[in-house]
mmCIF file with all atom_site columns, C-alpha atoms in Angstrom:
data_model
loop_
_atom_site.group_PDB
_atom_site.id
_atom_site.type_symbol
_atom_site.label_atom_id
_atom_site.label_alt_id
_atom_site.label_comp_id
_atom_site.label_asym_id
_atom_site.label_entity_id
_atom_site.label_seq_id
_atom_site.pdbx_PDB_ins_code
_atom_site.Cartn_x
_atom_site.Cartn_y
_atom_site.Cartn_z
_atom_site.occupancy
_atom_site.B_iso_or_equiv
_atom_site.pdbx_formal_charge
_atom_site.auth_seq_id
_atom_site.auth_comp_id
_atom_site.auth_asym_id
_atom_site.auth_atom_id
_atom_site.pdbx_PDB_model_num
ATOM 1  C CA . MET A 1 1  ? 66.870 -36.604 51.203 1.00 55.00 ? 292 MET A CA 1
ATOM 2  C CA . SER A 1 2  ? 64.179 -35.975 48.582 1.00 64.00 ? 293 SER A CA 1
ATOM 3  C CA . LEU A 1 3  ? 60.639 -37.019 47.847 1.00 76.00 ? 294 LEU A CA 1
ATOM 4  C CA . PRO A 1 4  ? 60.232 -40.330 46.063 1.00 72.00 ? 295 PRO A CA 1
ATOM 5  C CA . ILE A 1 5  ? 58.735 -40.226 42.586 1.00 82.00 ? 296 ILE A CA 1
ATOM 6  C CA . PRO A 1 6  ? 55.258 -41.749 42.866 1.00 89.00 ? 297 PRO A CA 1
ATOM 7  C CA . SER A 1 7  ? 54.489 -44.952 41.026 1.00 90.00 ? 298 SER A CA 1
ATOM 8  C CA . PRO A 1 8  ? 51.932 -44.667 38.224 1.00 91.00 ? 299 PRO A CA 1
ATOM 9  C CA . GLU A 1 9  ? 49.468 -46.683 40.346 1.00 94.00 ? 300 GLU A CA 1
ATOM 10 C CA . ALA A 1 10 ? 49.743 -44.168 43.216 1.00 95.00 ? 301 ALA A CA 1
ATOM 11 C CA . LEU A 1 11 ? 49.413 -41.027 41.082 1.00 96.00 ? 302 LEU A CA 1
ATOM 12 C CA . ILE A 1 12 ? 46.050 -39.275 41.440 1.00 96.00 ? 303 ILE A CA 1
ATOM 13 C CA . PHE A 1 13 ? 46.750 -35.982 39.653 1.00 97.00 ? 304 PHE A CA 1
ATOM 14 C CA . GLU A 1 14 ? 49.739 -34.356 38.012 1.00 96.00 ? 305 GLU A CA 1
ATOM 15 C CA . ASP A 1 15 ? 50.489 -31.206 36.079 1.00 97.00 ? 306 ASP A CA 1
ATOM 16 C CA . GLU A 1 16 ? 53.615 -29.205 35.303 1.00 97.00 ? 307 GLU A CA 1
ATOM 17 C CA . ARG A 1 17 ? 53.804 -27.744 38.838 1.00 97.00 ? 308 ARG A CA 1
ATOM 18 C CA . LEU A 1 18 ? 52.804 -30.473 41.271 1.00 97.00 ? 309 LEU A CA 1
ATOM 19 C CA . TYR A 1 19 ? 51.483 -33.958 41.821 1.00 97.00 ? 310 TYR A CA 1
ATOM 20 C CA . VAL A 1 20 ? 48.963 -35.623 44.110 1.00 98.00 ? 311 VAL A CA 1
ATOM 21 C CA . ALA A 1 21 ? 49.633 -39.267 44.981 1.00 97.00 ? 312 ALA A CA 1
ATOM 22 C CA . LEU A 1 22 ? 48.927 -41.884 47.585 1.00 96.00 ? 313 LEU A CA 1
ATOM 23 C CA . ALA A 1 23 ? 51.745 -41.894 50.138 1.00 94.00 ? 314 ALA A CA 1
ATOM 24 C CA . GLU A 1 24 ? 54.458 -44.505 49.633 1.00 90.00 ? 315 GLU A CA 1
ATOM 25 C CA . PHE A 1 25 ? 54.682 -45.122 53.386 1.00 89.00 ? 316 PHE A CA 1
ATOM 26 C CA . SER A 1 26 ? 51.043 -44.674 54.323 1.00 92.00 ? 317 SER A CA 1
ATOM 27 C CA . LEU A 1 27 ? 50.027 -43.840 57.880 1.00 92.00 ? 318 LEU A CA 1
ATOM 28 C CA . THR A 1 28 ? 46.440 -44.863 57.155 1.00 95.00 ? 319 THR A CA 1
ATOM 29 C CA . LYS A 1 29 ? 44.164 -45.777 54.235 1.00 95.00 ? 320 LYS A CA 1
ATOM 30 C CA . GLY A 1 30 ? 43.976 -42.821 51.850 1.00 96.00 ? 321 GLY A CA 1
ATOM 31 C CA . HIS A 1 31 ? 47.102 -41.025 53.149 1.00 97.00 ? 322 HIS A CA 1
ATOM 32 C CA . THR A 1 32 ? 47.901 -38.667 50.285 1.00 98.00 ? 323 THR A CA 1
ATOM 33 C CA . VAL A 1 33 ? 50.833 -36.403 49.427 1.00 97.00 ? 324 VAL A CA 1
ATOM 34 C CA . VAL A 1 34 ? 50.615 -33.156 47.469 1.00 97.00 ? 325 VAL A CA 1
ATOM 35 C CA . ALA A 1 35 ? 54.138 -32.265 46.325 1.00 96.00 ? 326 ALA A CA 1
ATOM 36 C CA . TRP A 1 36 ? 55.607 -29.300 44.495 1.00 96.00 ? 327 TRP A CA 1
ATOM 37 C CA . LYS A 1 37 ? 57.825 -30.507 41.644 1.00 95.00 ? 328 LYS A CA 1
ATOM 38 C CA . LYS A 1 38 ? 60.293 -27.626 41.332 1.00 95.00 ? 329 LYS A CA 1
ATOM 39 C CA . PRO A 1 39 ? 62.918 -27.665 44.091 1.00 94.00 ? 330 PRO A CA 1
ATOM 40 C CA . VAL A 1 40 ? 61.678 -25.302 46.829 1.00 95.00 ? 331 VAL A CA 1
ATOM 41 C CA . SER A 1 41 ? 62.975 -25.900 50.339 1.00 94.00 ? 332 SER A CA 1
ATOM 42 C CA . ASP A 1 42 ? 60.253 -24.114 52.314 1.00 94.00 ? 333 ASP A CA 1
ATOM 43 C CA . LEU A 1 43 ? 56.667 -23.032 51.842 1.00 95.00 ? 334 LEU A CA 1
ATOM 44 C CA . HIS A 1 44 ? 57.400 -19.342 52.409 1.00 95.00 ? 335 HIS A CA 1
ATOM 45 C CA . LEU A 1 45 ? 59.750 -19.343 49.385 1.00 97.00 ? 336 LEU A CA 1
ATOM 46 C CA . LEU A 1 46 ? 56.940 -19.997 46.889 1.00 97.00 ? 337 LEU A CA 1
ATOM 47 C CA . GLU A 1 47 ? 55.680 -17.086 44.810 1.00 97.00 ? 338 GLU A CA 1
ATOM 48 C CA . ARG A 1 48 ? 52.223 -15.964 45.996 1.00 98.00 ? 339 ARG A CA 1
ATOM 49 C CA . ALA A 1 49 ? 50.453 -17.288 42.869 1.00 98.00 ? 340 ALA A CA 1
ATOM 50 C CA . ASP A 1 50 ? 52.212 -20.663 43.247 1.00 98.00 ? 341 ASP A CA 1
ATOM 51 C CA . TYR A 1 51 ? 51.303 -20.822 46.949 1.00 98.00 ? 342 TYR A CA 1
ATOM 52 C CA . ASP A 1 52 ? 47.666 -20.040 46.141 1.00 98.00 ? 343 ASP A CA 1
ATOM 53 C CA . TYR A 1 53 ? 47.592 -22.731 43.458 1.00 98.00 ? 344 TYR A CA 1
ATOM 54 C CA . LEU A 1 54 ? 49.197 -25.312 45.761 1.00 98.00 ? 345 LEU A CA 1
ATOM 55 C CA . MET A 1 55 ? 46.686 -24.606 48.512 1.00 98.00 ? 346 MET A CA 1
ATOM 56 C CA . GLU A 1 56 ? 43.790 -24.786 46.047 1.00 98.00 ? 347 GLU A CA 1
ATOM 57 C CA . VAL A 1 57 ? 44.937 -28.277 45.033 1.00 98.00 ? 348 VAL A CA 1
ATOM 58 C CA . VAL A 1 58 ? 45.444 -29.281 48.692 1.00 98.00 ? 349 VAL A CA 1
ATOM 59 C CA . ASP A 1 59 ? 41.902 -28.115 49.450 1.00 98.00 ? 350 ASP A CA 1
ATOM 60 C CA . THR A 1 60 ? 40.465 -29.986 46.450 1.00 98.00 ? 351 THR A CA 1
ATOM 61 C CA . ALA A 1 61 ? 42.336 -33.177 47.404 1.00 98.00 ? 352 ALA A CA 1
ATOM 62 C CA . ARG A 1 62 ? 41.148 -32.897 51.009 1.00 98.00 ? 353 ARG A CA 1
ATOM 63 C CA . ASN A 1 63 ? 37.536 -32.407 49.922 1.00 97.00 ? 354 ASN A CA 1
ATOM 64 C CA . SER A 1 64 ? 37.818 -35.416 47.606 1.00 97.00 ? 355 SER A CA 1
ATOM 65 C CA . LEU A 1 65 ? 39.111 -37.585 50.463 1.00 97.00 ? 356 LEU A CA 1
ATOM 66 C CA . LEU A 1 66 ? 36.313 -36.396 52.759 1.00 97.00 ? 357 LEU A CA 1
ATOM 67 C CA . THR A 1 67 ? 33.678 -37.280 50.176 1.00 97.00 ? 358 THR A CA 1
ATOM 68 C CA . THR A 1 68 ? 35.168 -40.491 48.783 1.00 96.00 ? 359 THR A CA 1
ATOM 69 C CA . LEU A 1 69 ? 36.103 -42.048 52.124 1.00 95.00 ? 360 LEU A CA 1
ATOM 70 C CA . HIS A 1 70 ? 33.043 -40.672 53.983 1.00 95.00 ? 361 HIS A CA 1
ATOM 71 C CA . LEU A 1 71 ? 35.161 -38.870 56.562 1.00 95.00 ? 362 LEU A CA 1
ATOM 72 C CA . GLU A 1 72 ? 34.575 -35.937 58.866 1.00 93.00 ? 363 GLU A CA 1
ATOM 73 C CA . LYS A 1 73 ? 38.247 -34.971 59.154 1.00 96.00 ? 364 LYS A CA 1
ATOM 74 C CA . VAL A 1 74 ? 41.465 -35.034 57.128 1.00 97.00 ? 365 VAL A CA 1
ATOM 75 C CA . TYR A 1 75 ? 44.592 -33.757 58.854 1.00 97.00 ? 366 TYR A CA 1
ATOM 76 C CA . LEU A 1 76 ? 46.780 -31.427 56.788 1.00 97.00 ? 367 LEU A CA 1
ATOM 77 C CA . VAL A 1 77 ? 50.414 -31.873 57.783 1.00 97.00 ? 368 VAL A CA 1
ATOM 78 C CA . TYR A 1 78 ? 53.252 -29.731 56.460 1.00 95.00 ? 369 TYR A CA 1
ATOM 79 C CA . MET A 1 79 ? 56.740 -30.935 57.335 1.00 83.00 ? 370 MET A CA 1
ATOM 80 C CA . ASP A 1 80 ? 59.955 -29.831 55.688 1.00 79.00 ? 371 ASP A CA 1
ATOM 81 C CA . GLU A 1 81 ? 62.177 -32.724 56.749 1.00 84.00 ? 372 GLU A CA 1
ATOM 82 C CA . VAL A 1 82 ? 63.146 -33.397 53.137 1.00 89.00 ? 373 VAL A CA 1
ATOM 83 C CA . ARG A 1 83 ? 63.575 -29.696 52.306 1.00 93.00 ? 374 ARG A CA 1
ATOM 84 C CA . GLN A 1 84 ? 60.959 -29.892 49.554 1.00 94.00 ? 375 GLN A CA 1
ATOM 85 C CA . VAL A 1 85 ? 57.512 -28.303 49.694 1.00 96.00 ? 376 VAL A CA 1
ATOM 86 C CA . HIS A 1 86 ? 54.829 -30.950 50.193 1.00 96.00 ? 377 HIS A CA 1
ATOM 87 C CA . TRP A 1 87 ? 51.721 -31.611 52.262 1.00 97.00 ? 378 TRP A CA 1
ATOM 88 C CA . HIS A 1 88 ? 50.514 -34.853 53.825 1.00 97.00 ? 379 HIS A CA 1
ATOM 89 C CA . LEU A 1 89 ? 46.750 -35.340 53.879 1.00 98.00 ? 380 LEU A CA 1
ATOM 90 C CA . VAL A 1 90 ? 46.010 -37.941 56.533 1.00 97.00 ? 381 VAL A CA 1
ATOM 91 C CA . PRO A 1 91 ? 42.443 -39.226 56.854 1.00 97.00 ? 382 PRO A CA 1
ATOM 92 C CA . ARG A 1 92 ? 41.068 -39.355 60.399 1.00 95.00 ? 383 ARG A CA 1
ATOM 93 C CA . TYR A 1 93 ? 38.869 -42.383 60.870 1.00 92.00 ? 384 TYR A CA 1
ATOM 94 C CA . ASP A 1 94 ? 36.443 -42.603 63.776 1.00 79.00 ? 385 ASP A CA 1
ATOM 95 C CA . GLU A 1 95 ? 38.449 -45.285 65.582 1.00 68.00 ? 386 GLU A CA 1
ATOM 96 C CA . GLN A 1 96 ? 40.357 -45.605 68.815 1.00 60.00 ? 387 GLN A CA 1
ATOM 97 C CA . GLY A 1 97 ? 44.156 -45.633 68.695 1.00 53.00 ? 388 GLY A CA 1
#
């Protein structure tokens, strides 16, 4: 299993190391994925400088979602089910359910 390549319409940011895109199978409006491009099966295997850069981009993406969608909370979810470093940023709307 691997991460799907984001469509051009879903892509928010991309450079040589990672991309930020709207999730293909969105849990909620604004659900975003920040994915490392180079094959790395677990977060702890990243070099320190790469980890710091990834987390800087995650933080920037989260802050952008908070501002743009007028939210108080964005959940940061790290799962390694596909054995590729990536974060899910899931907006928390003030709704029941």
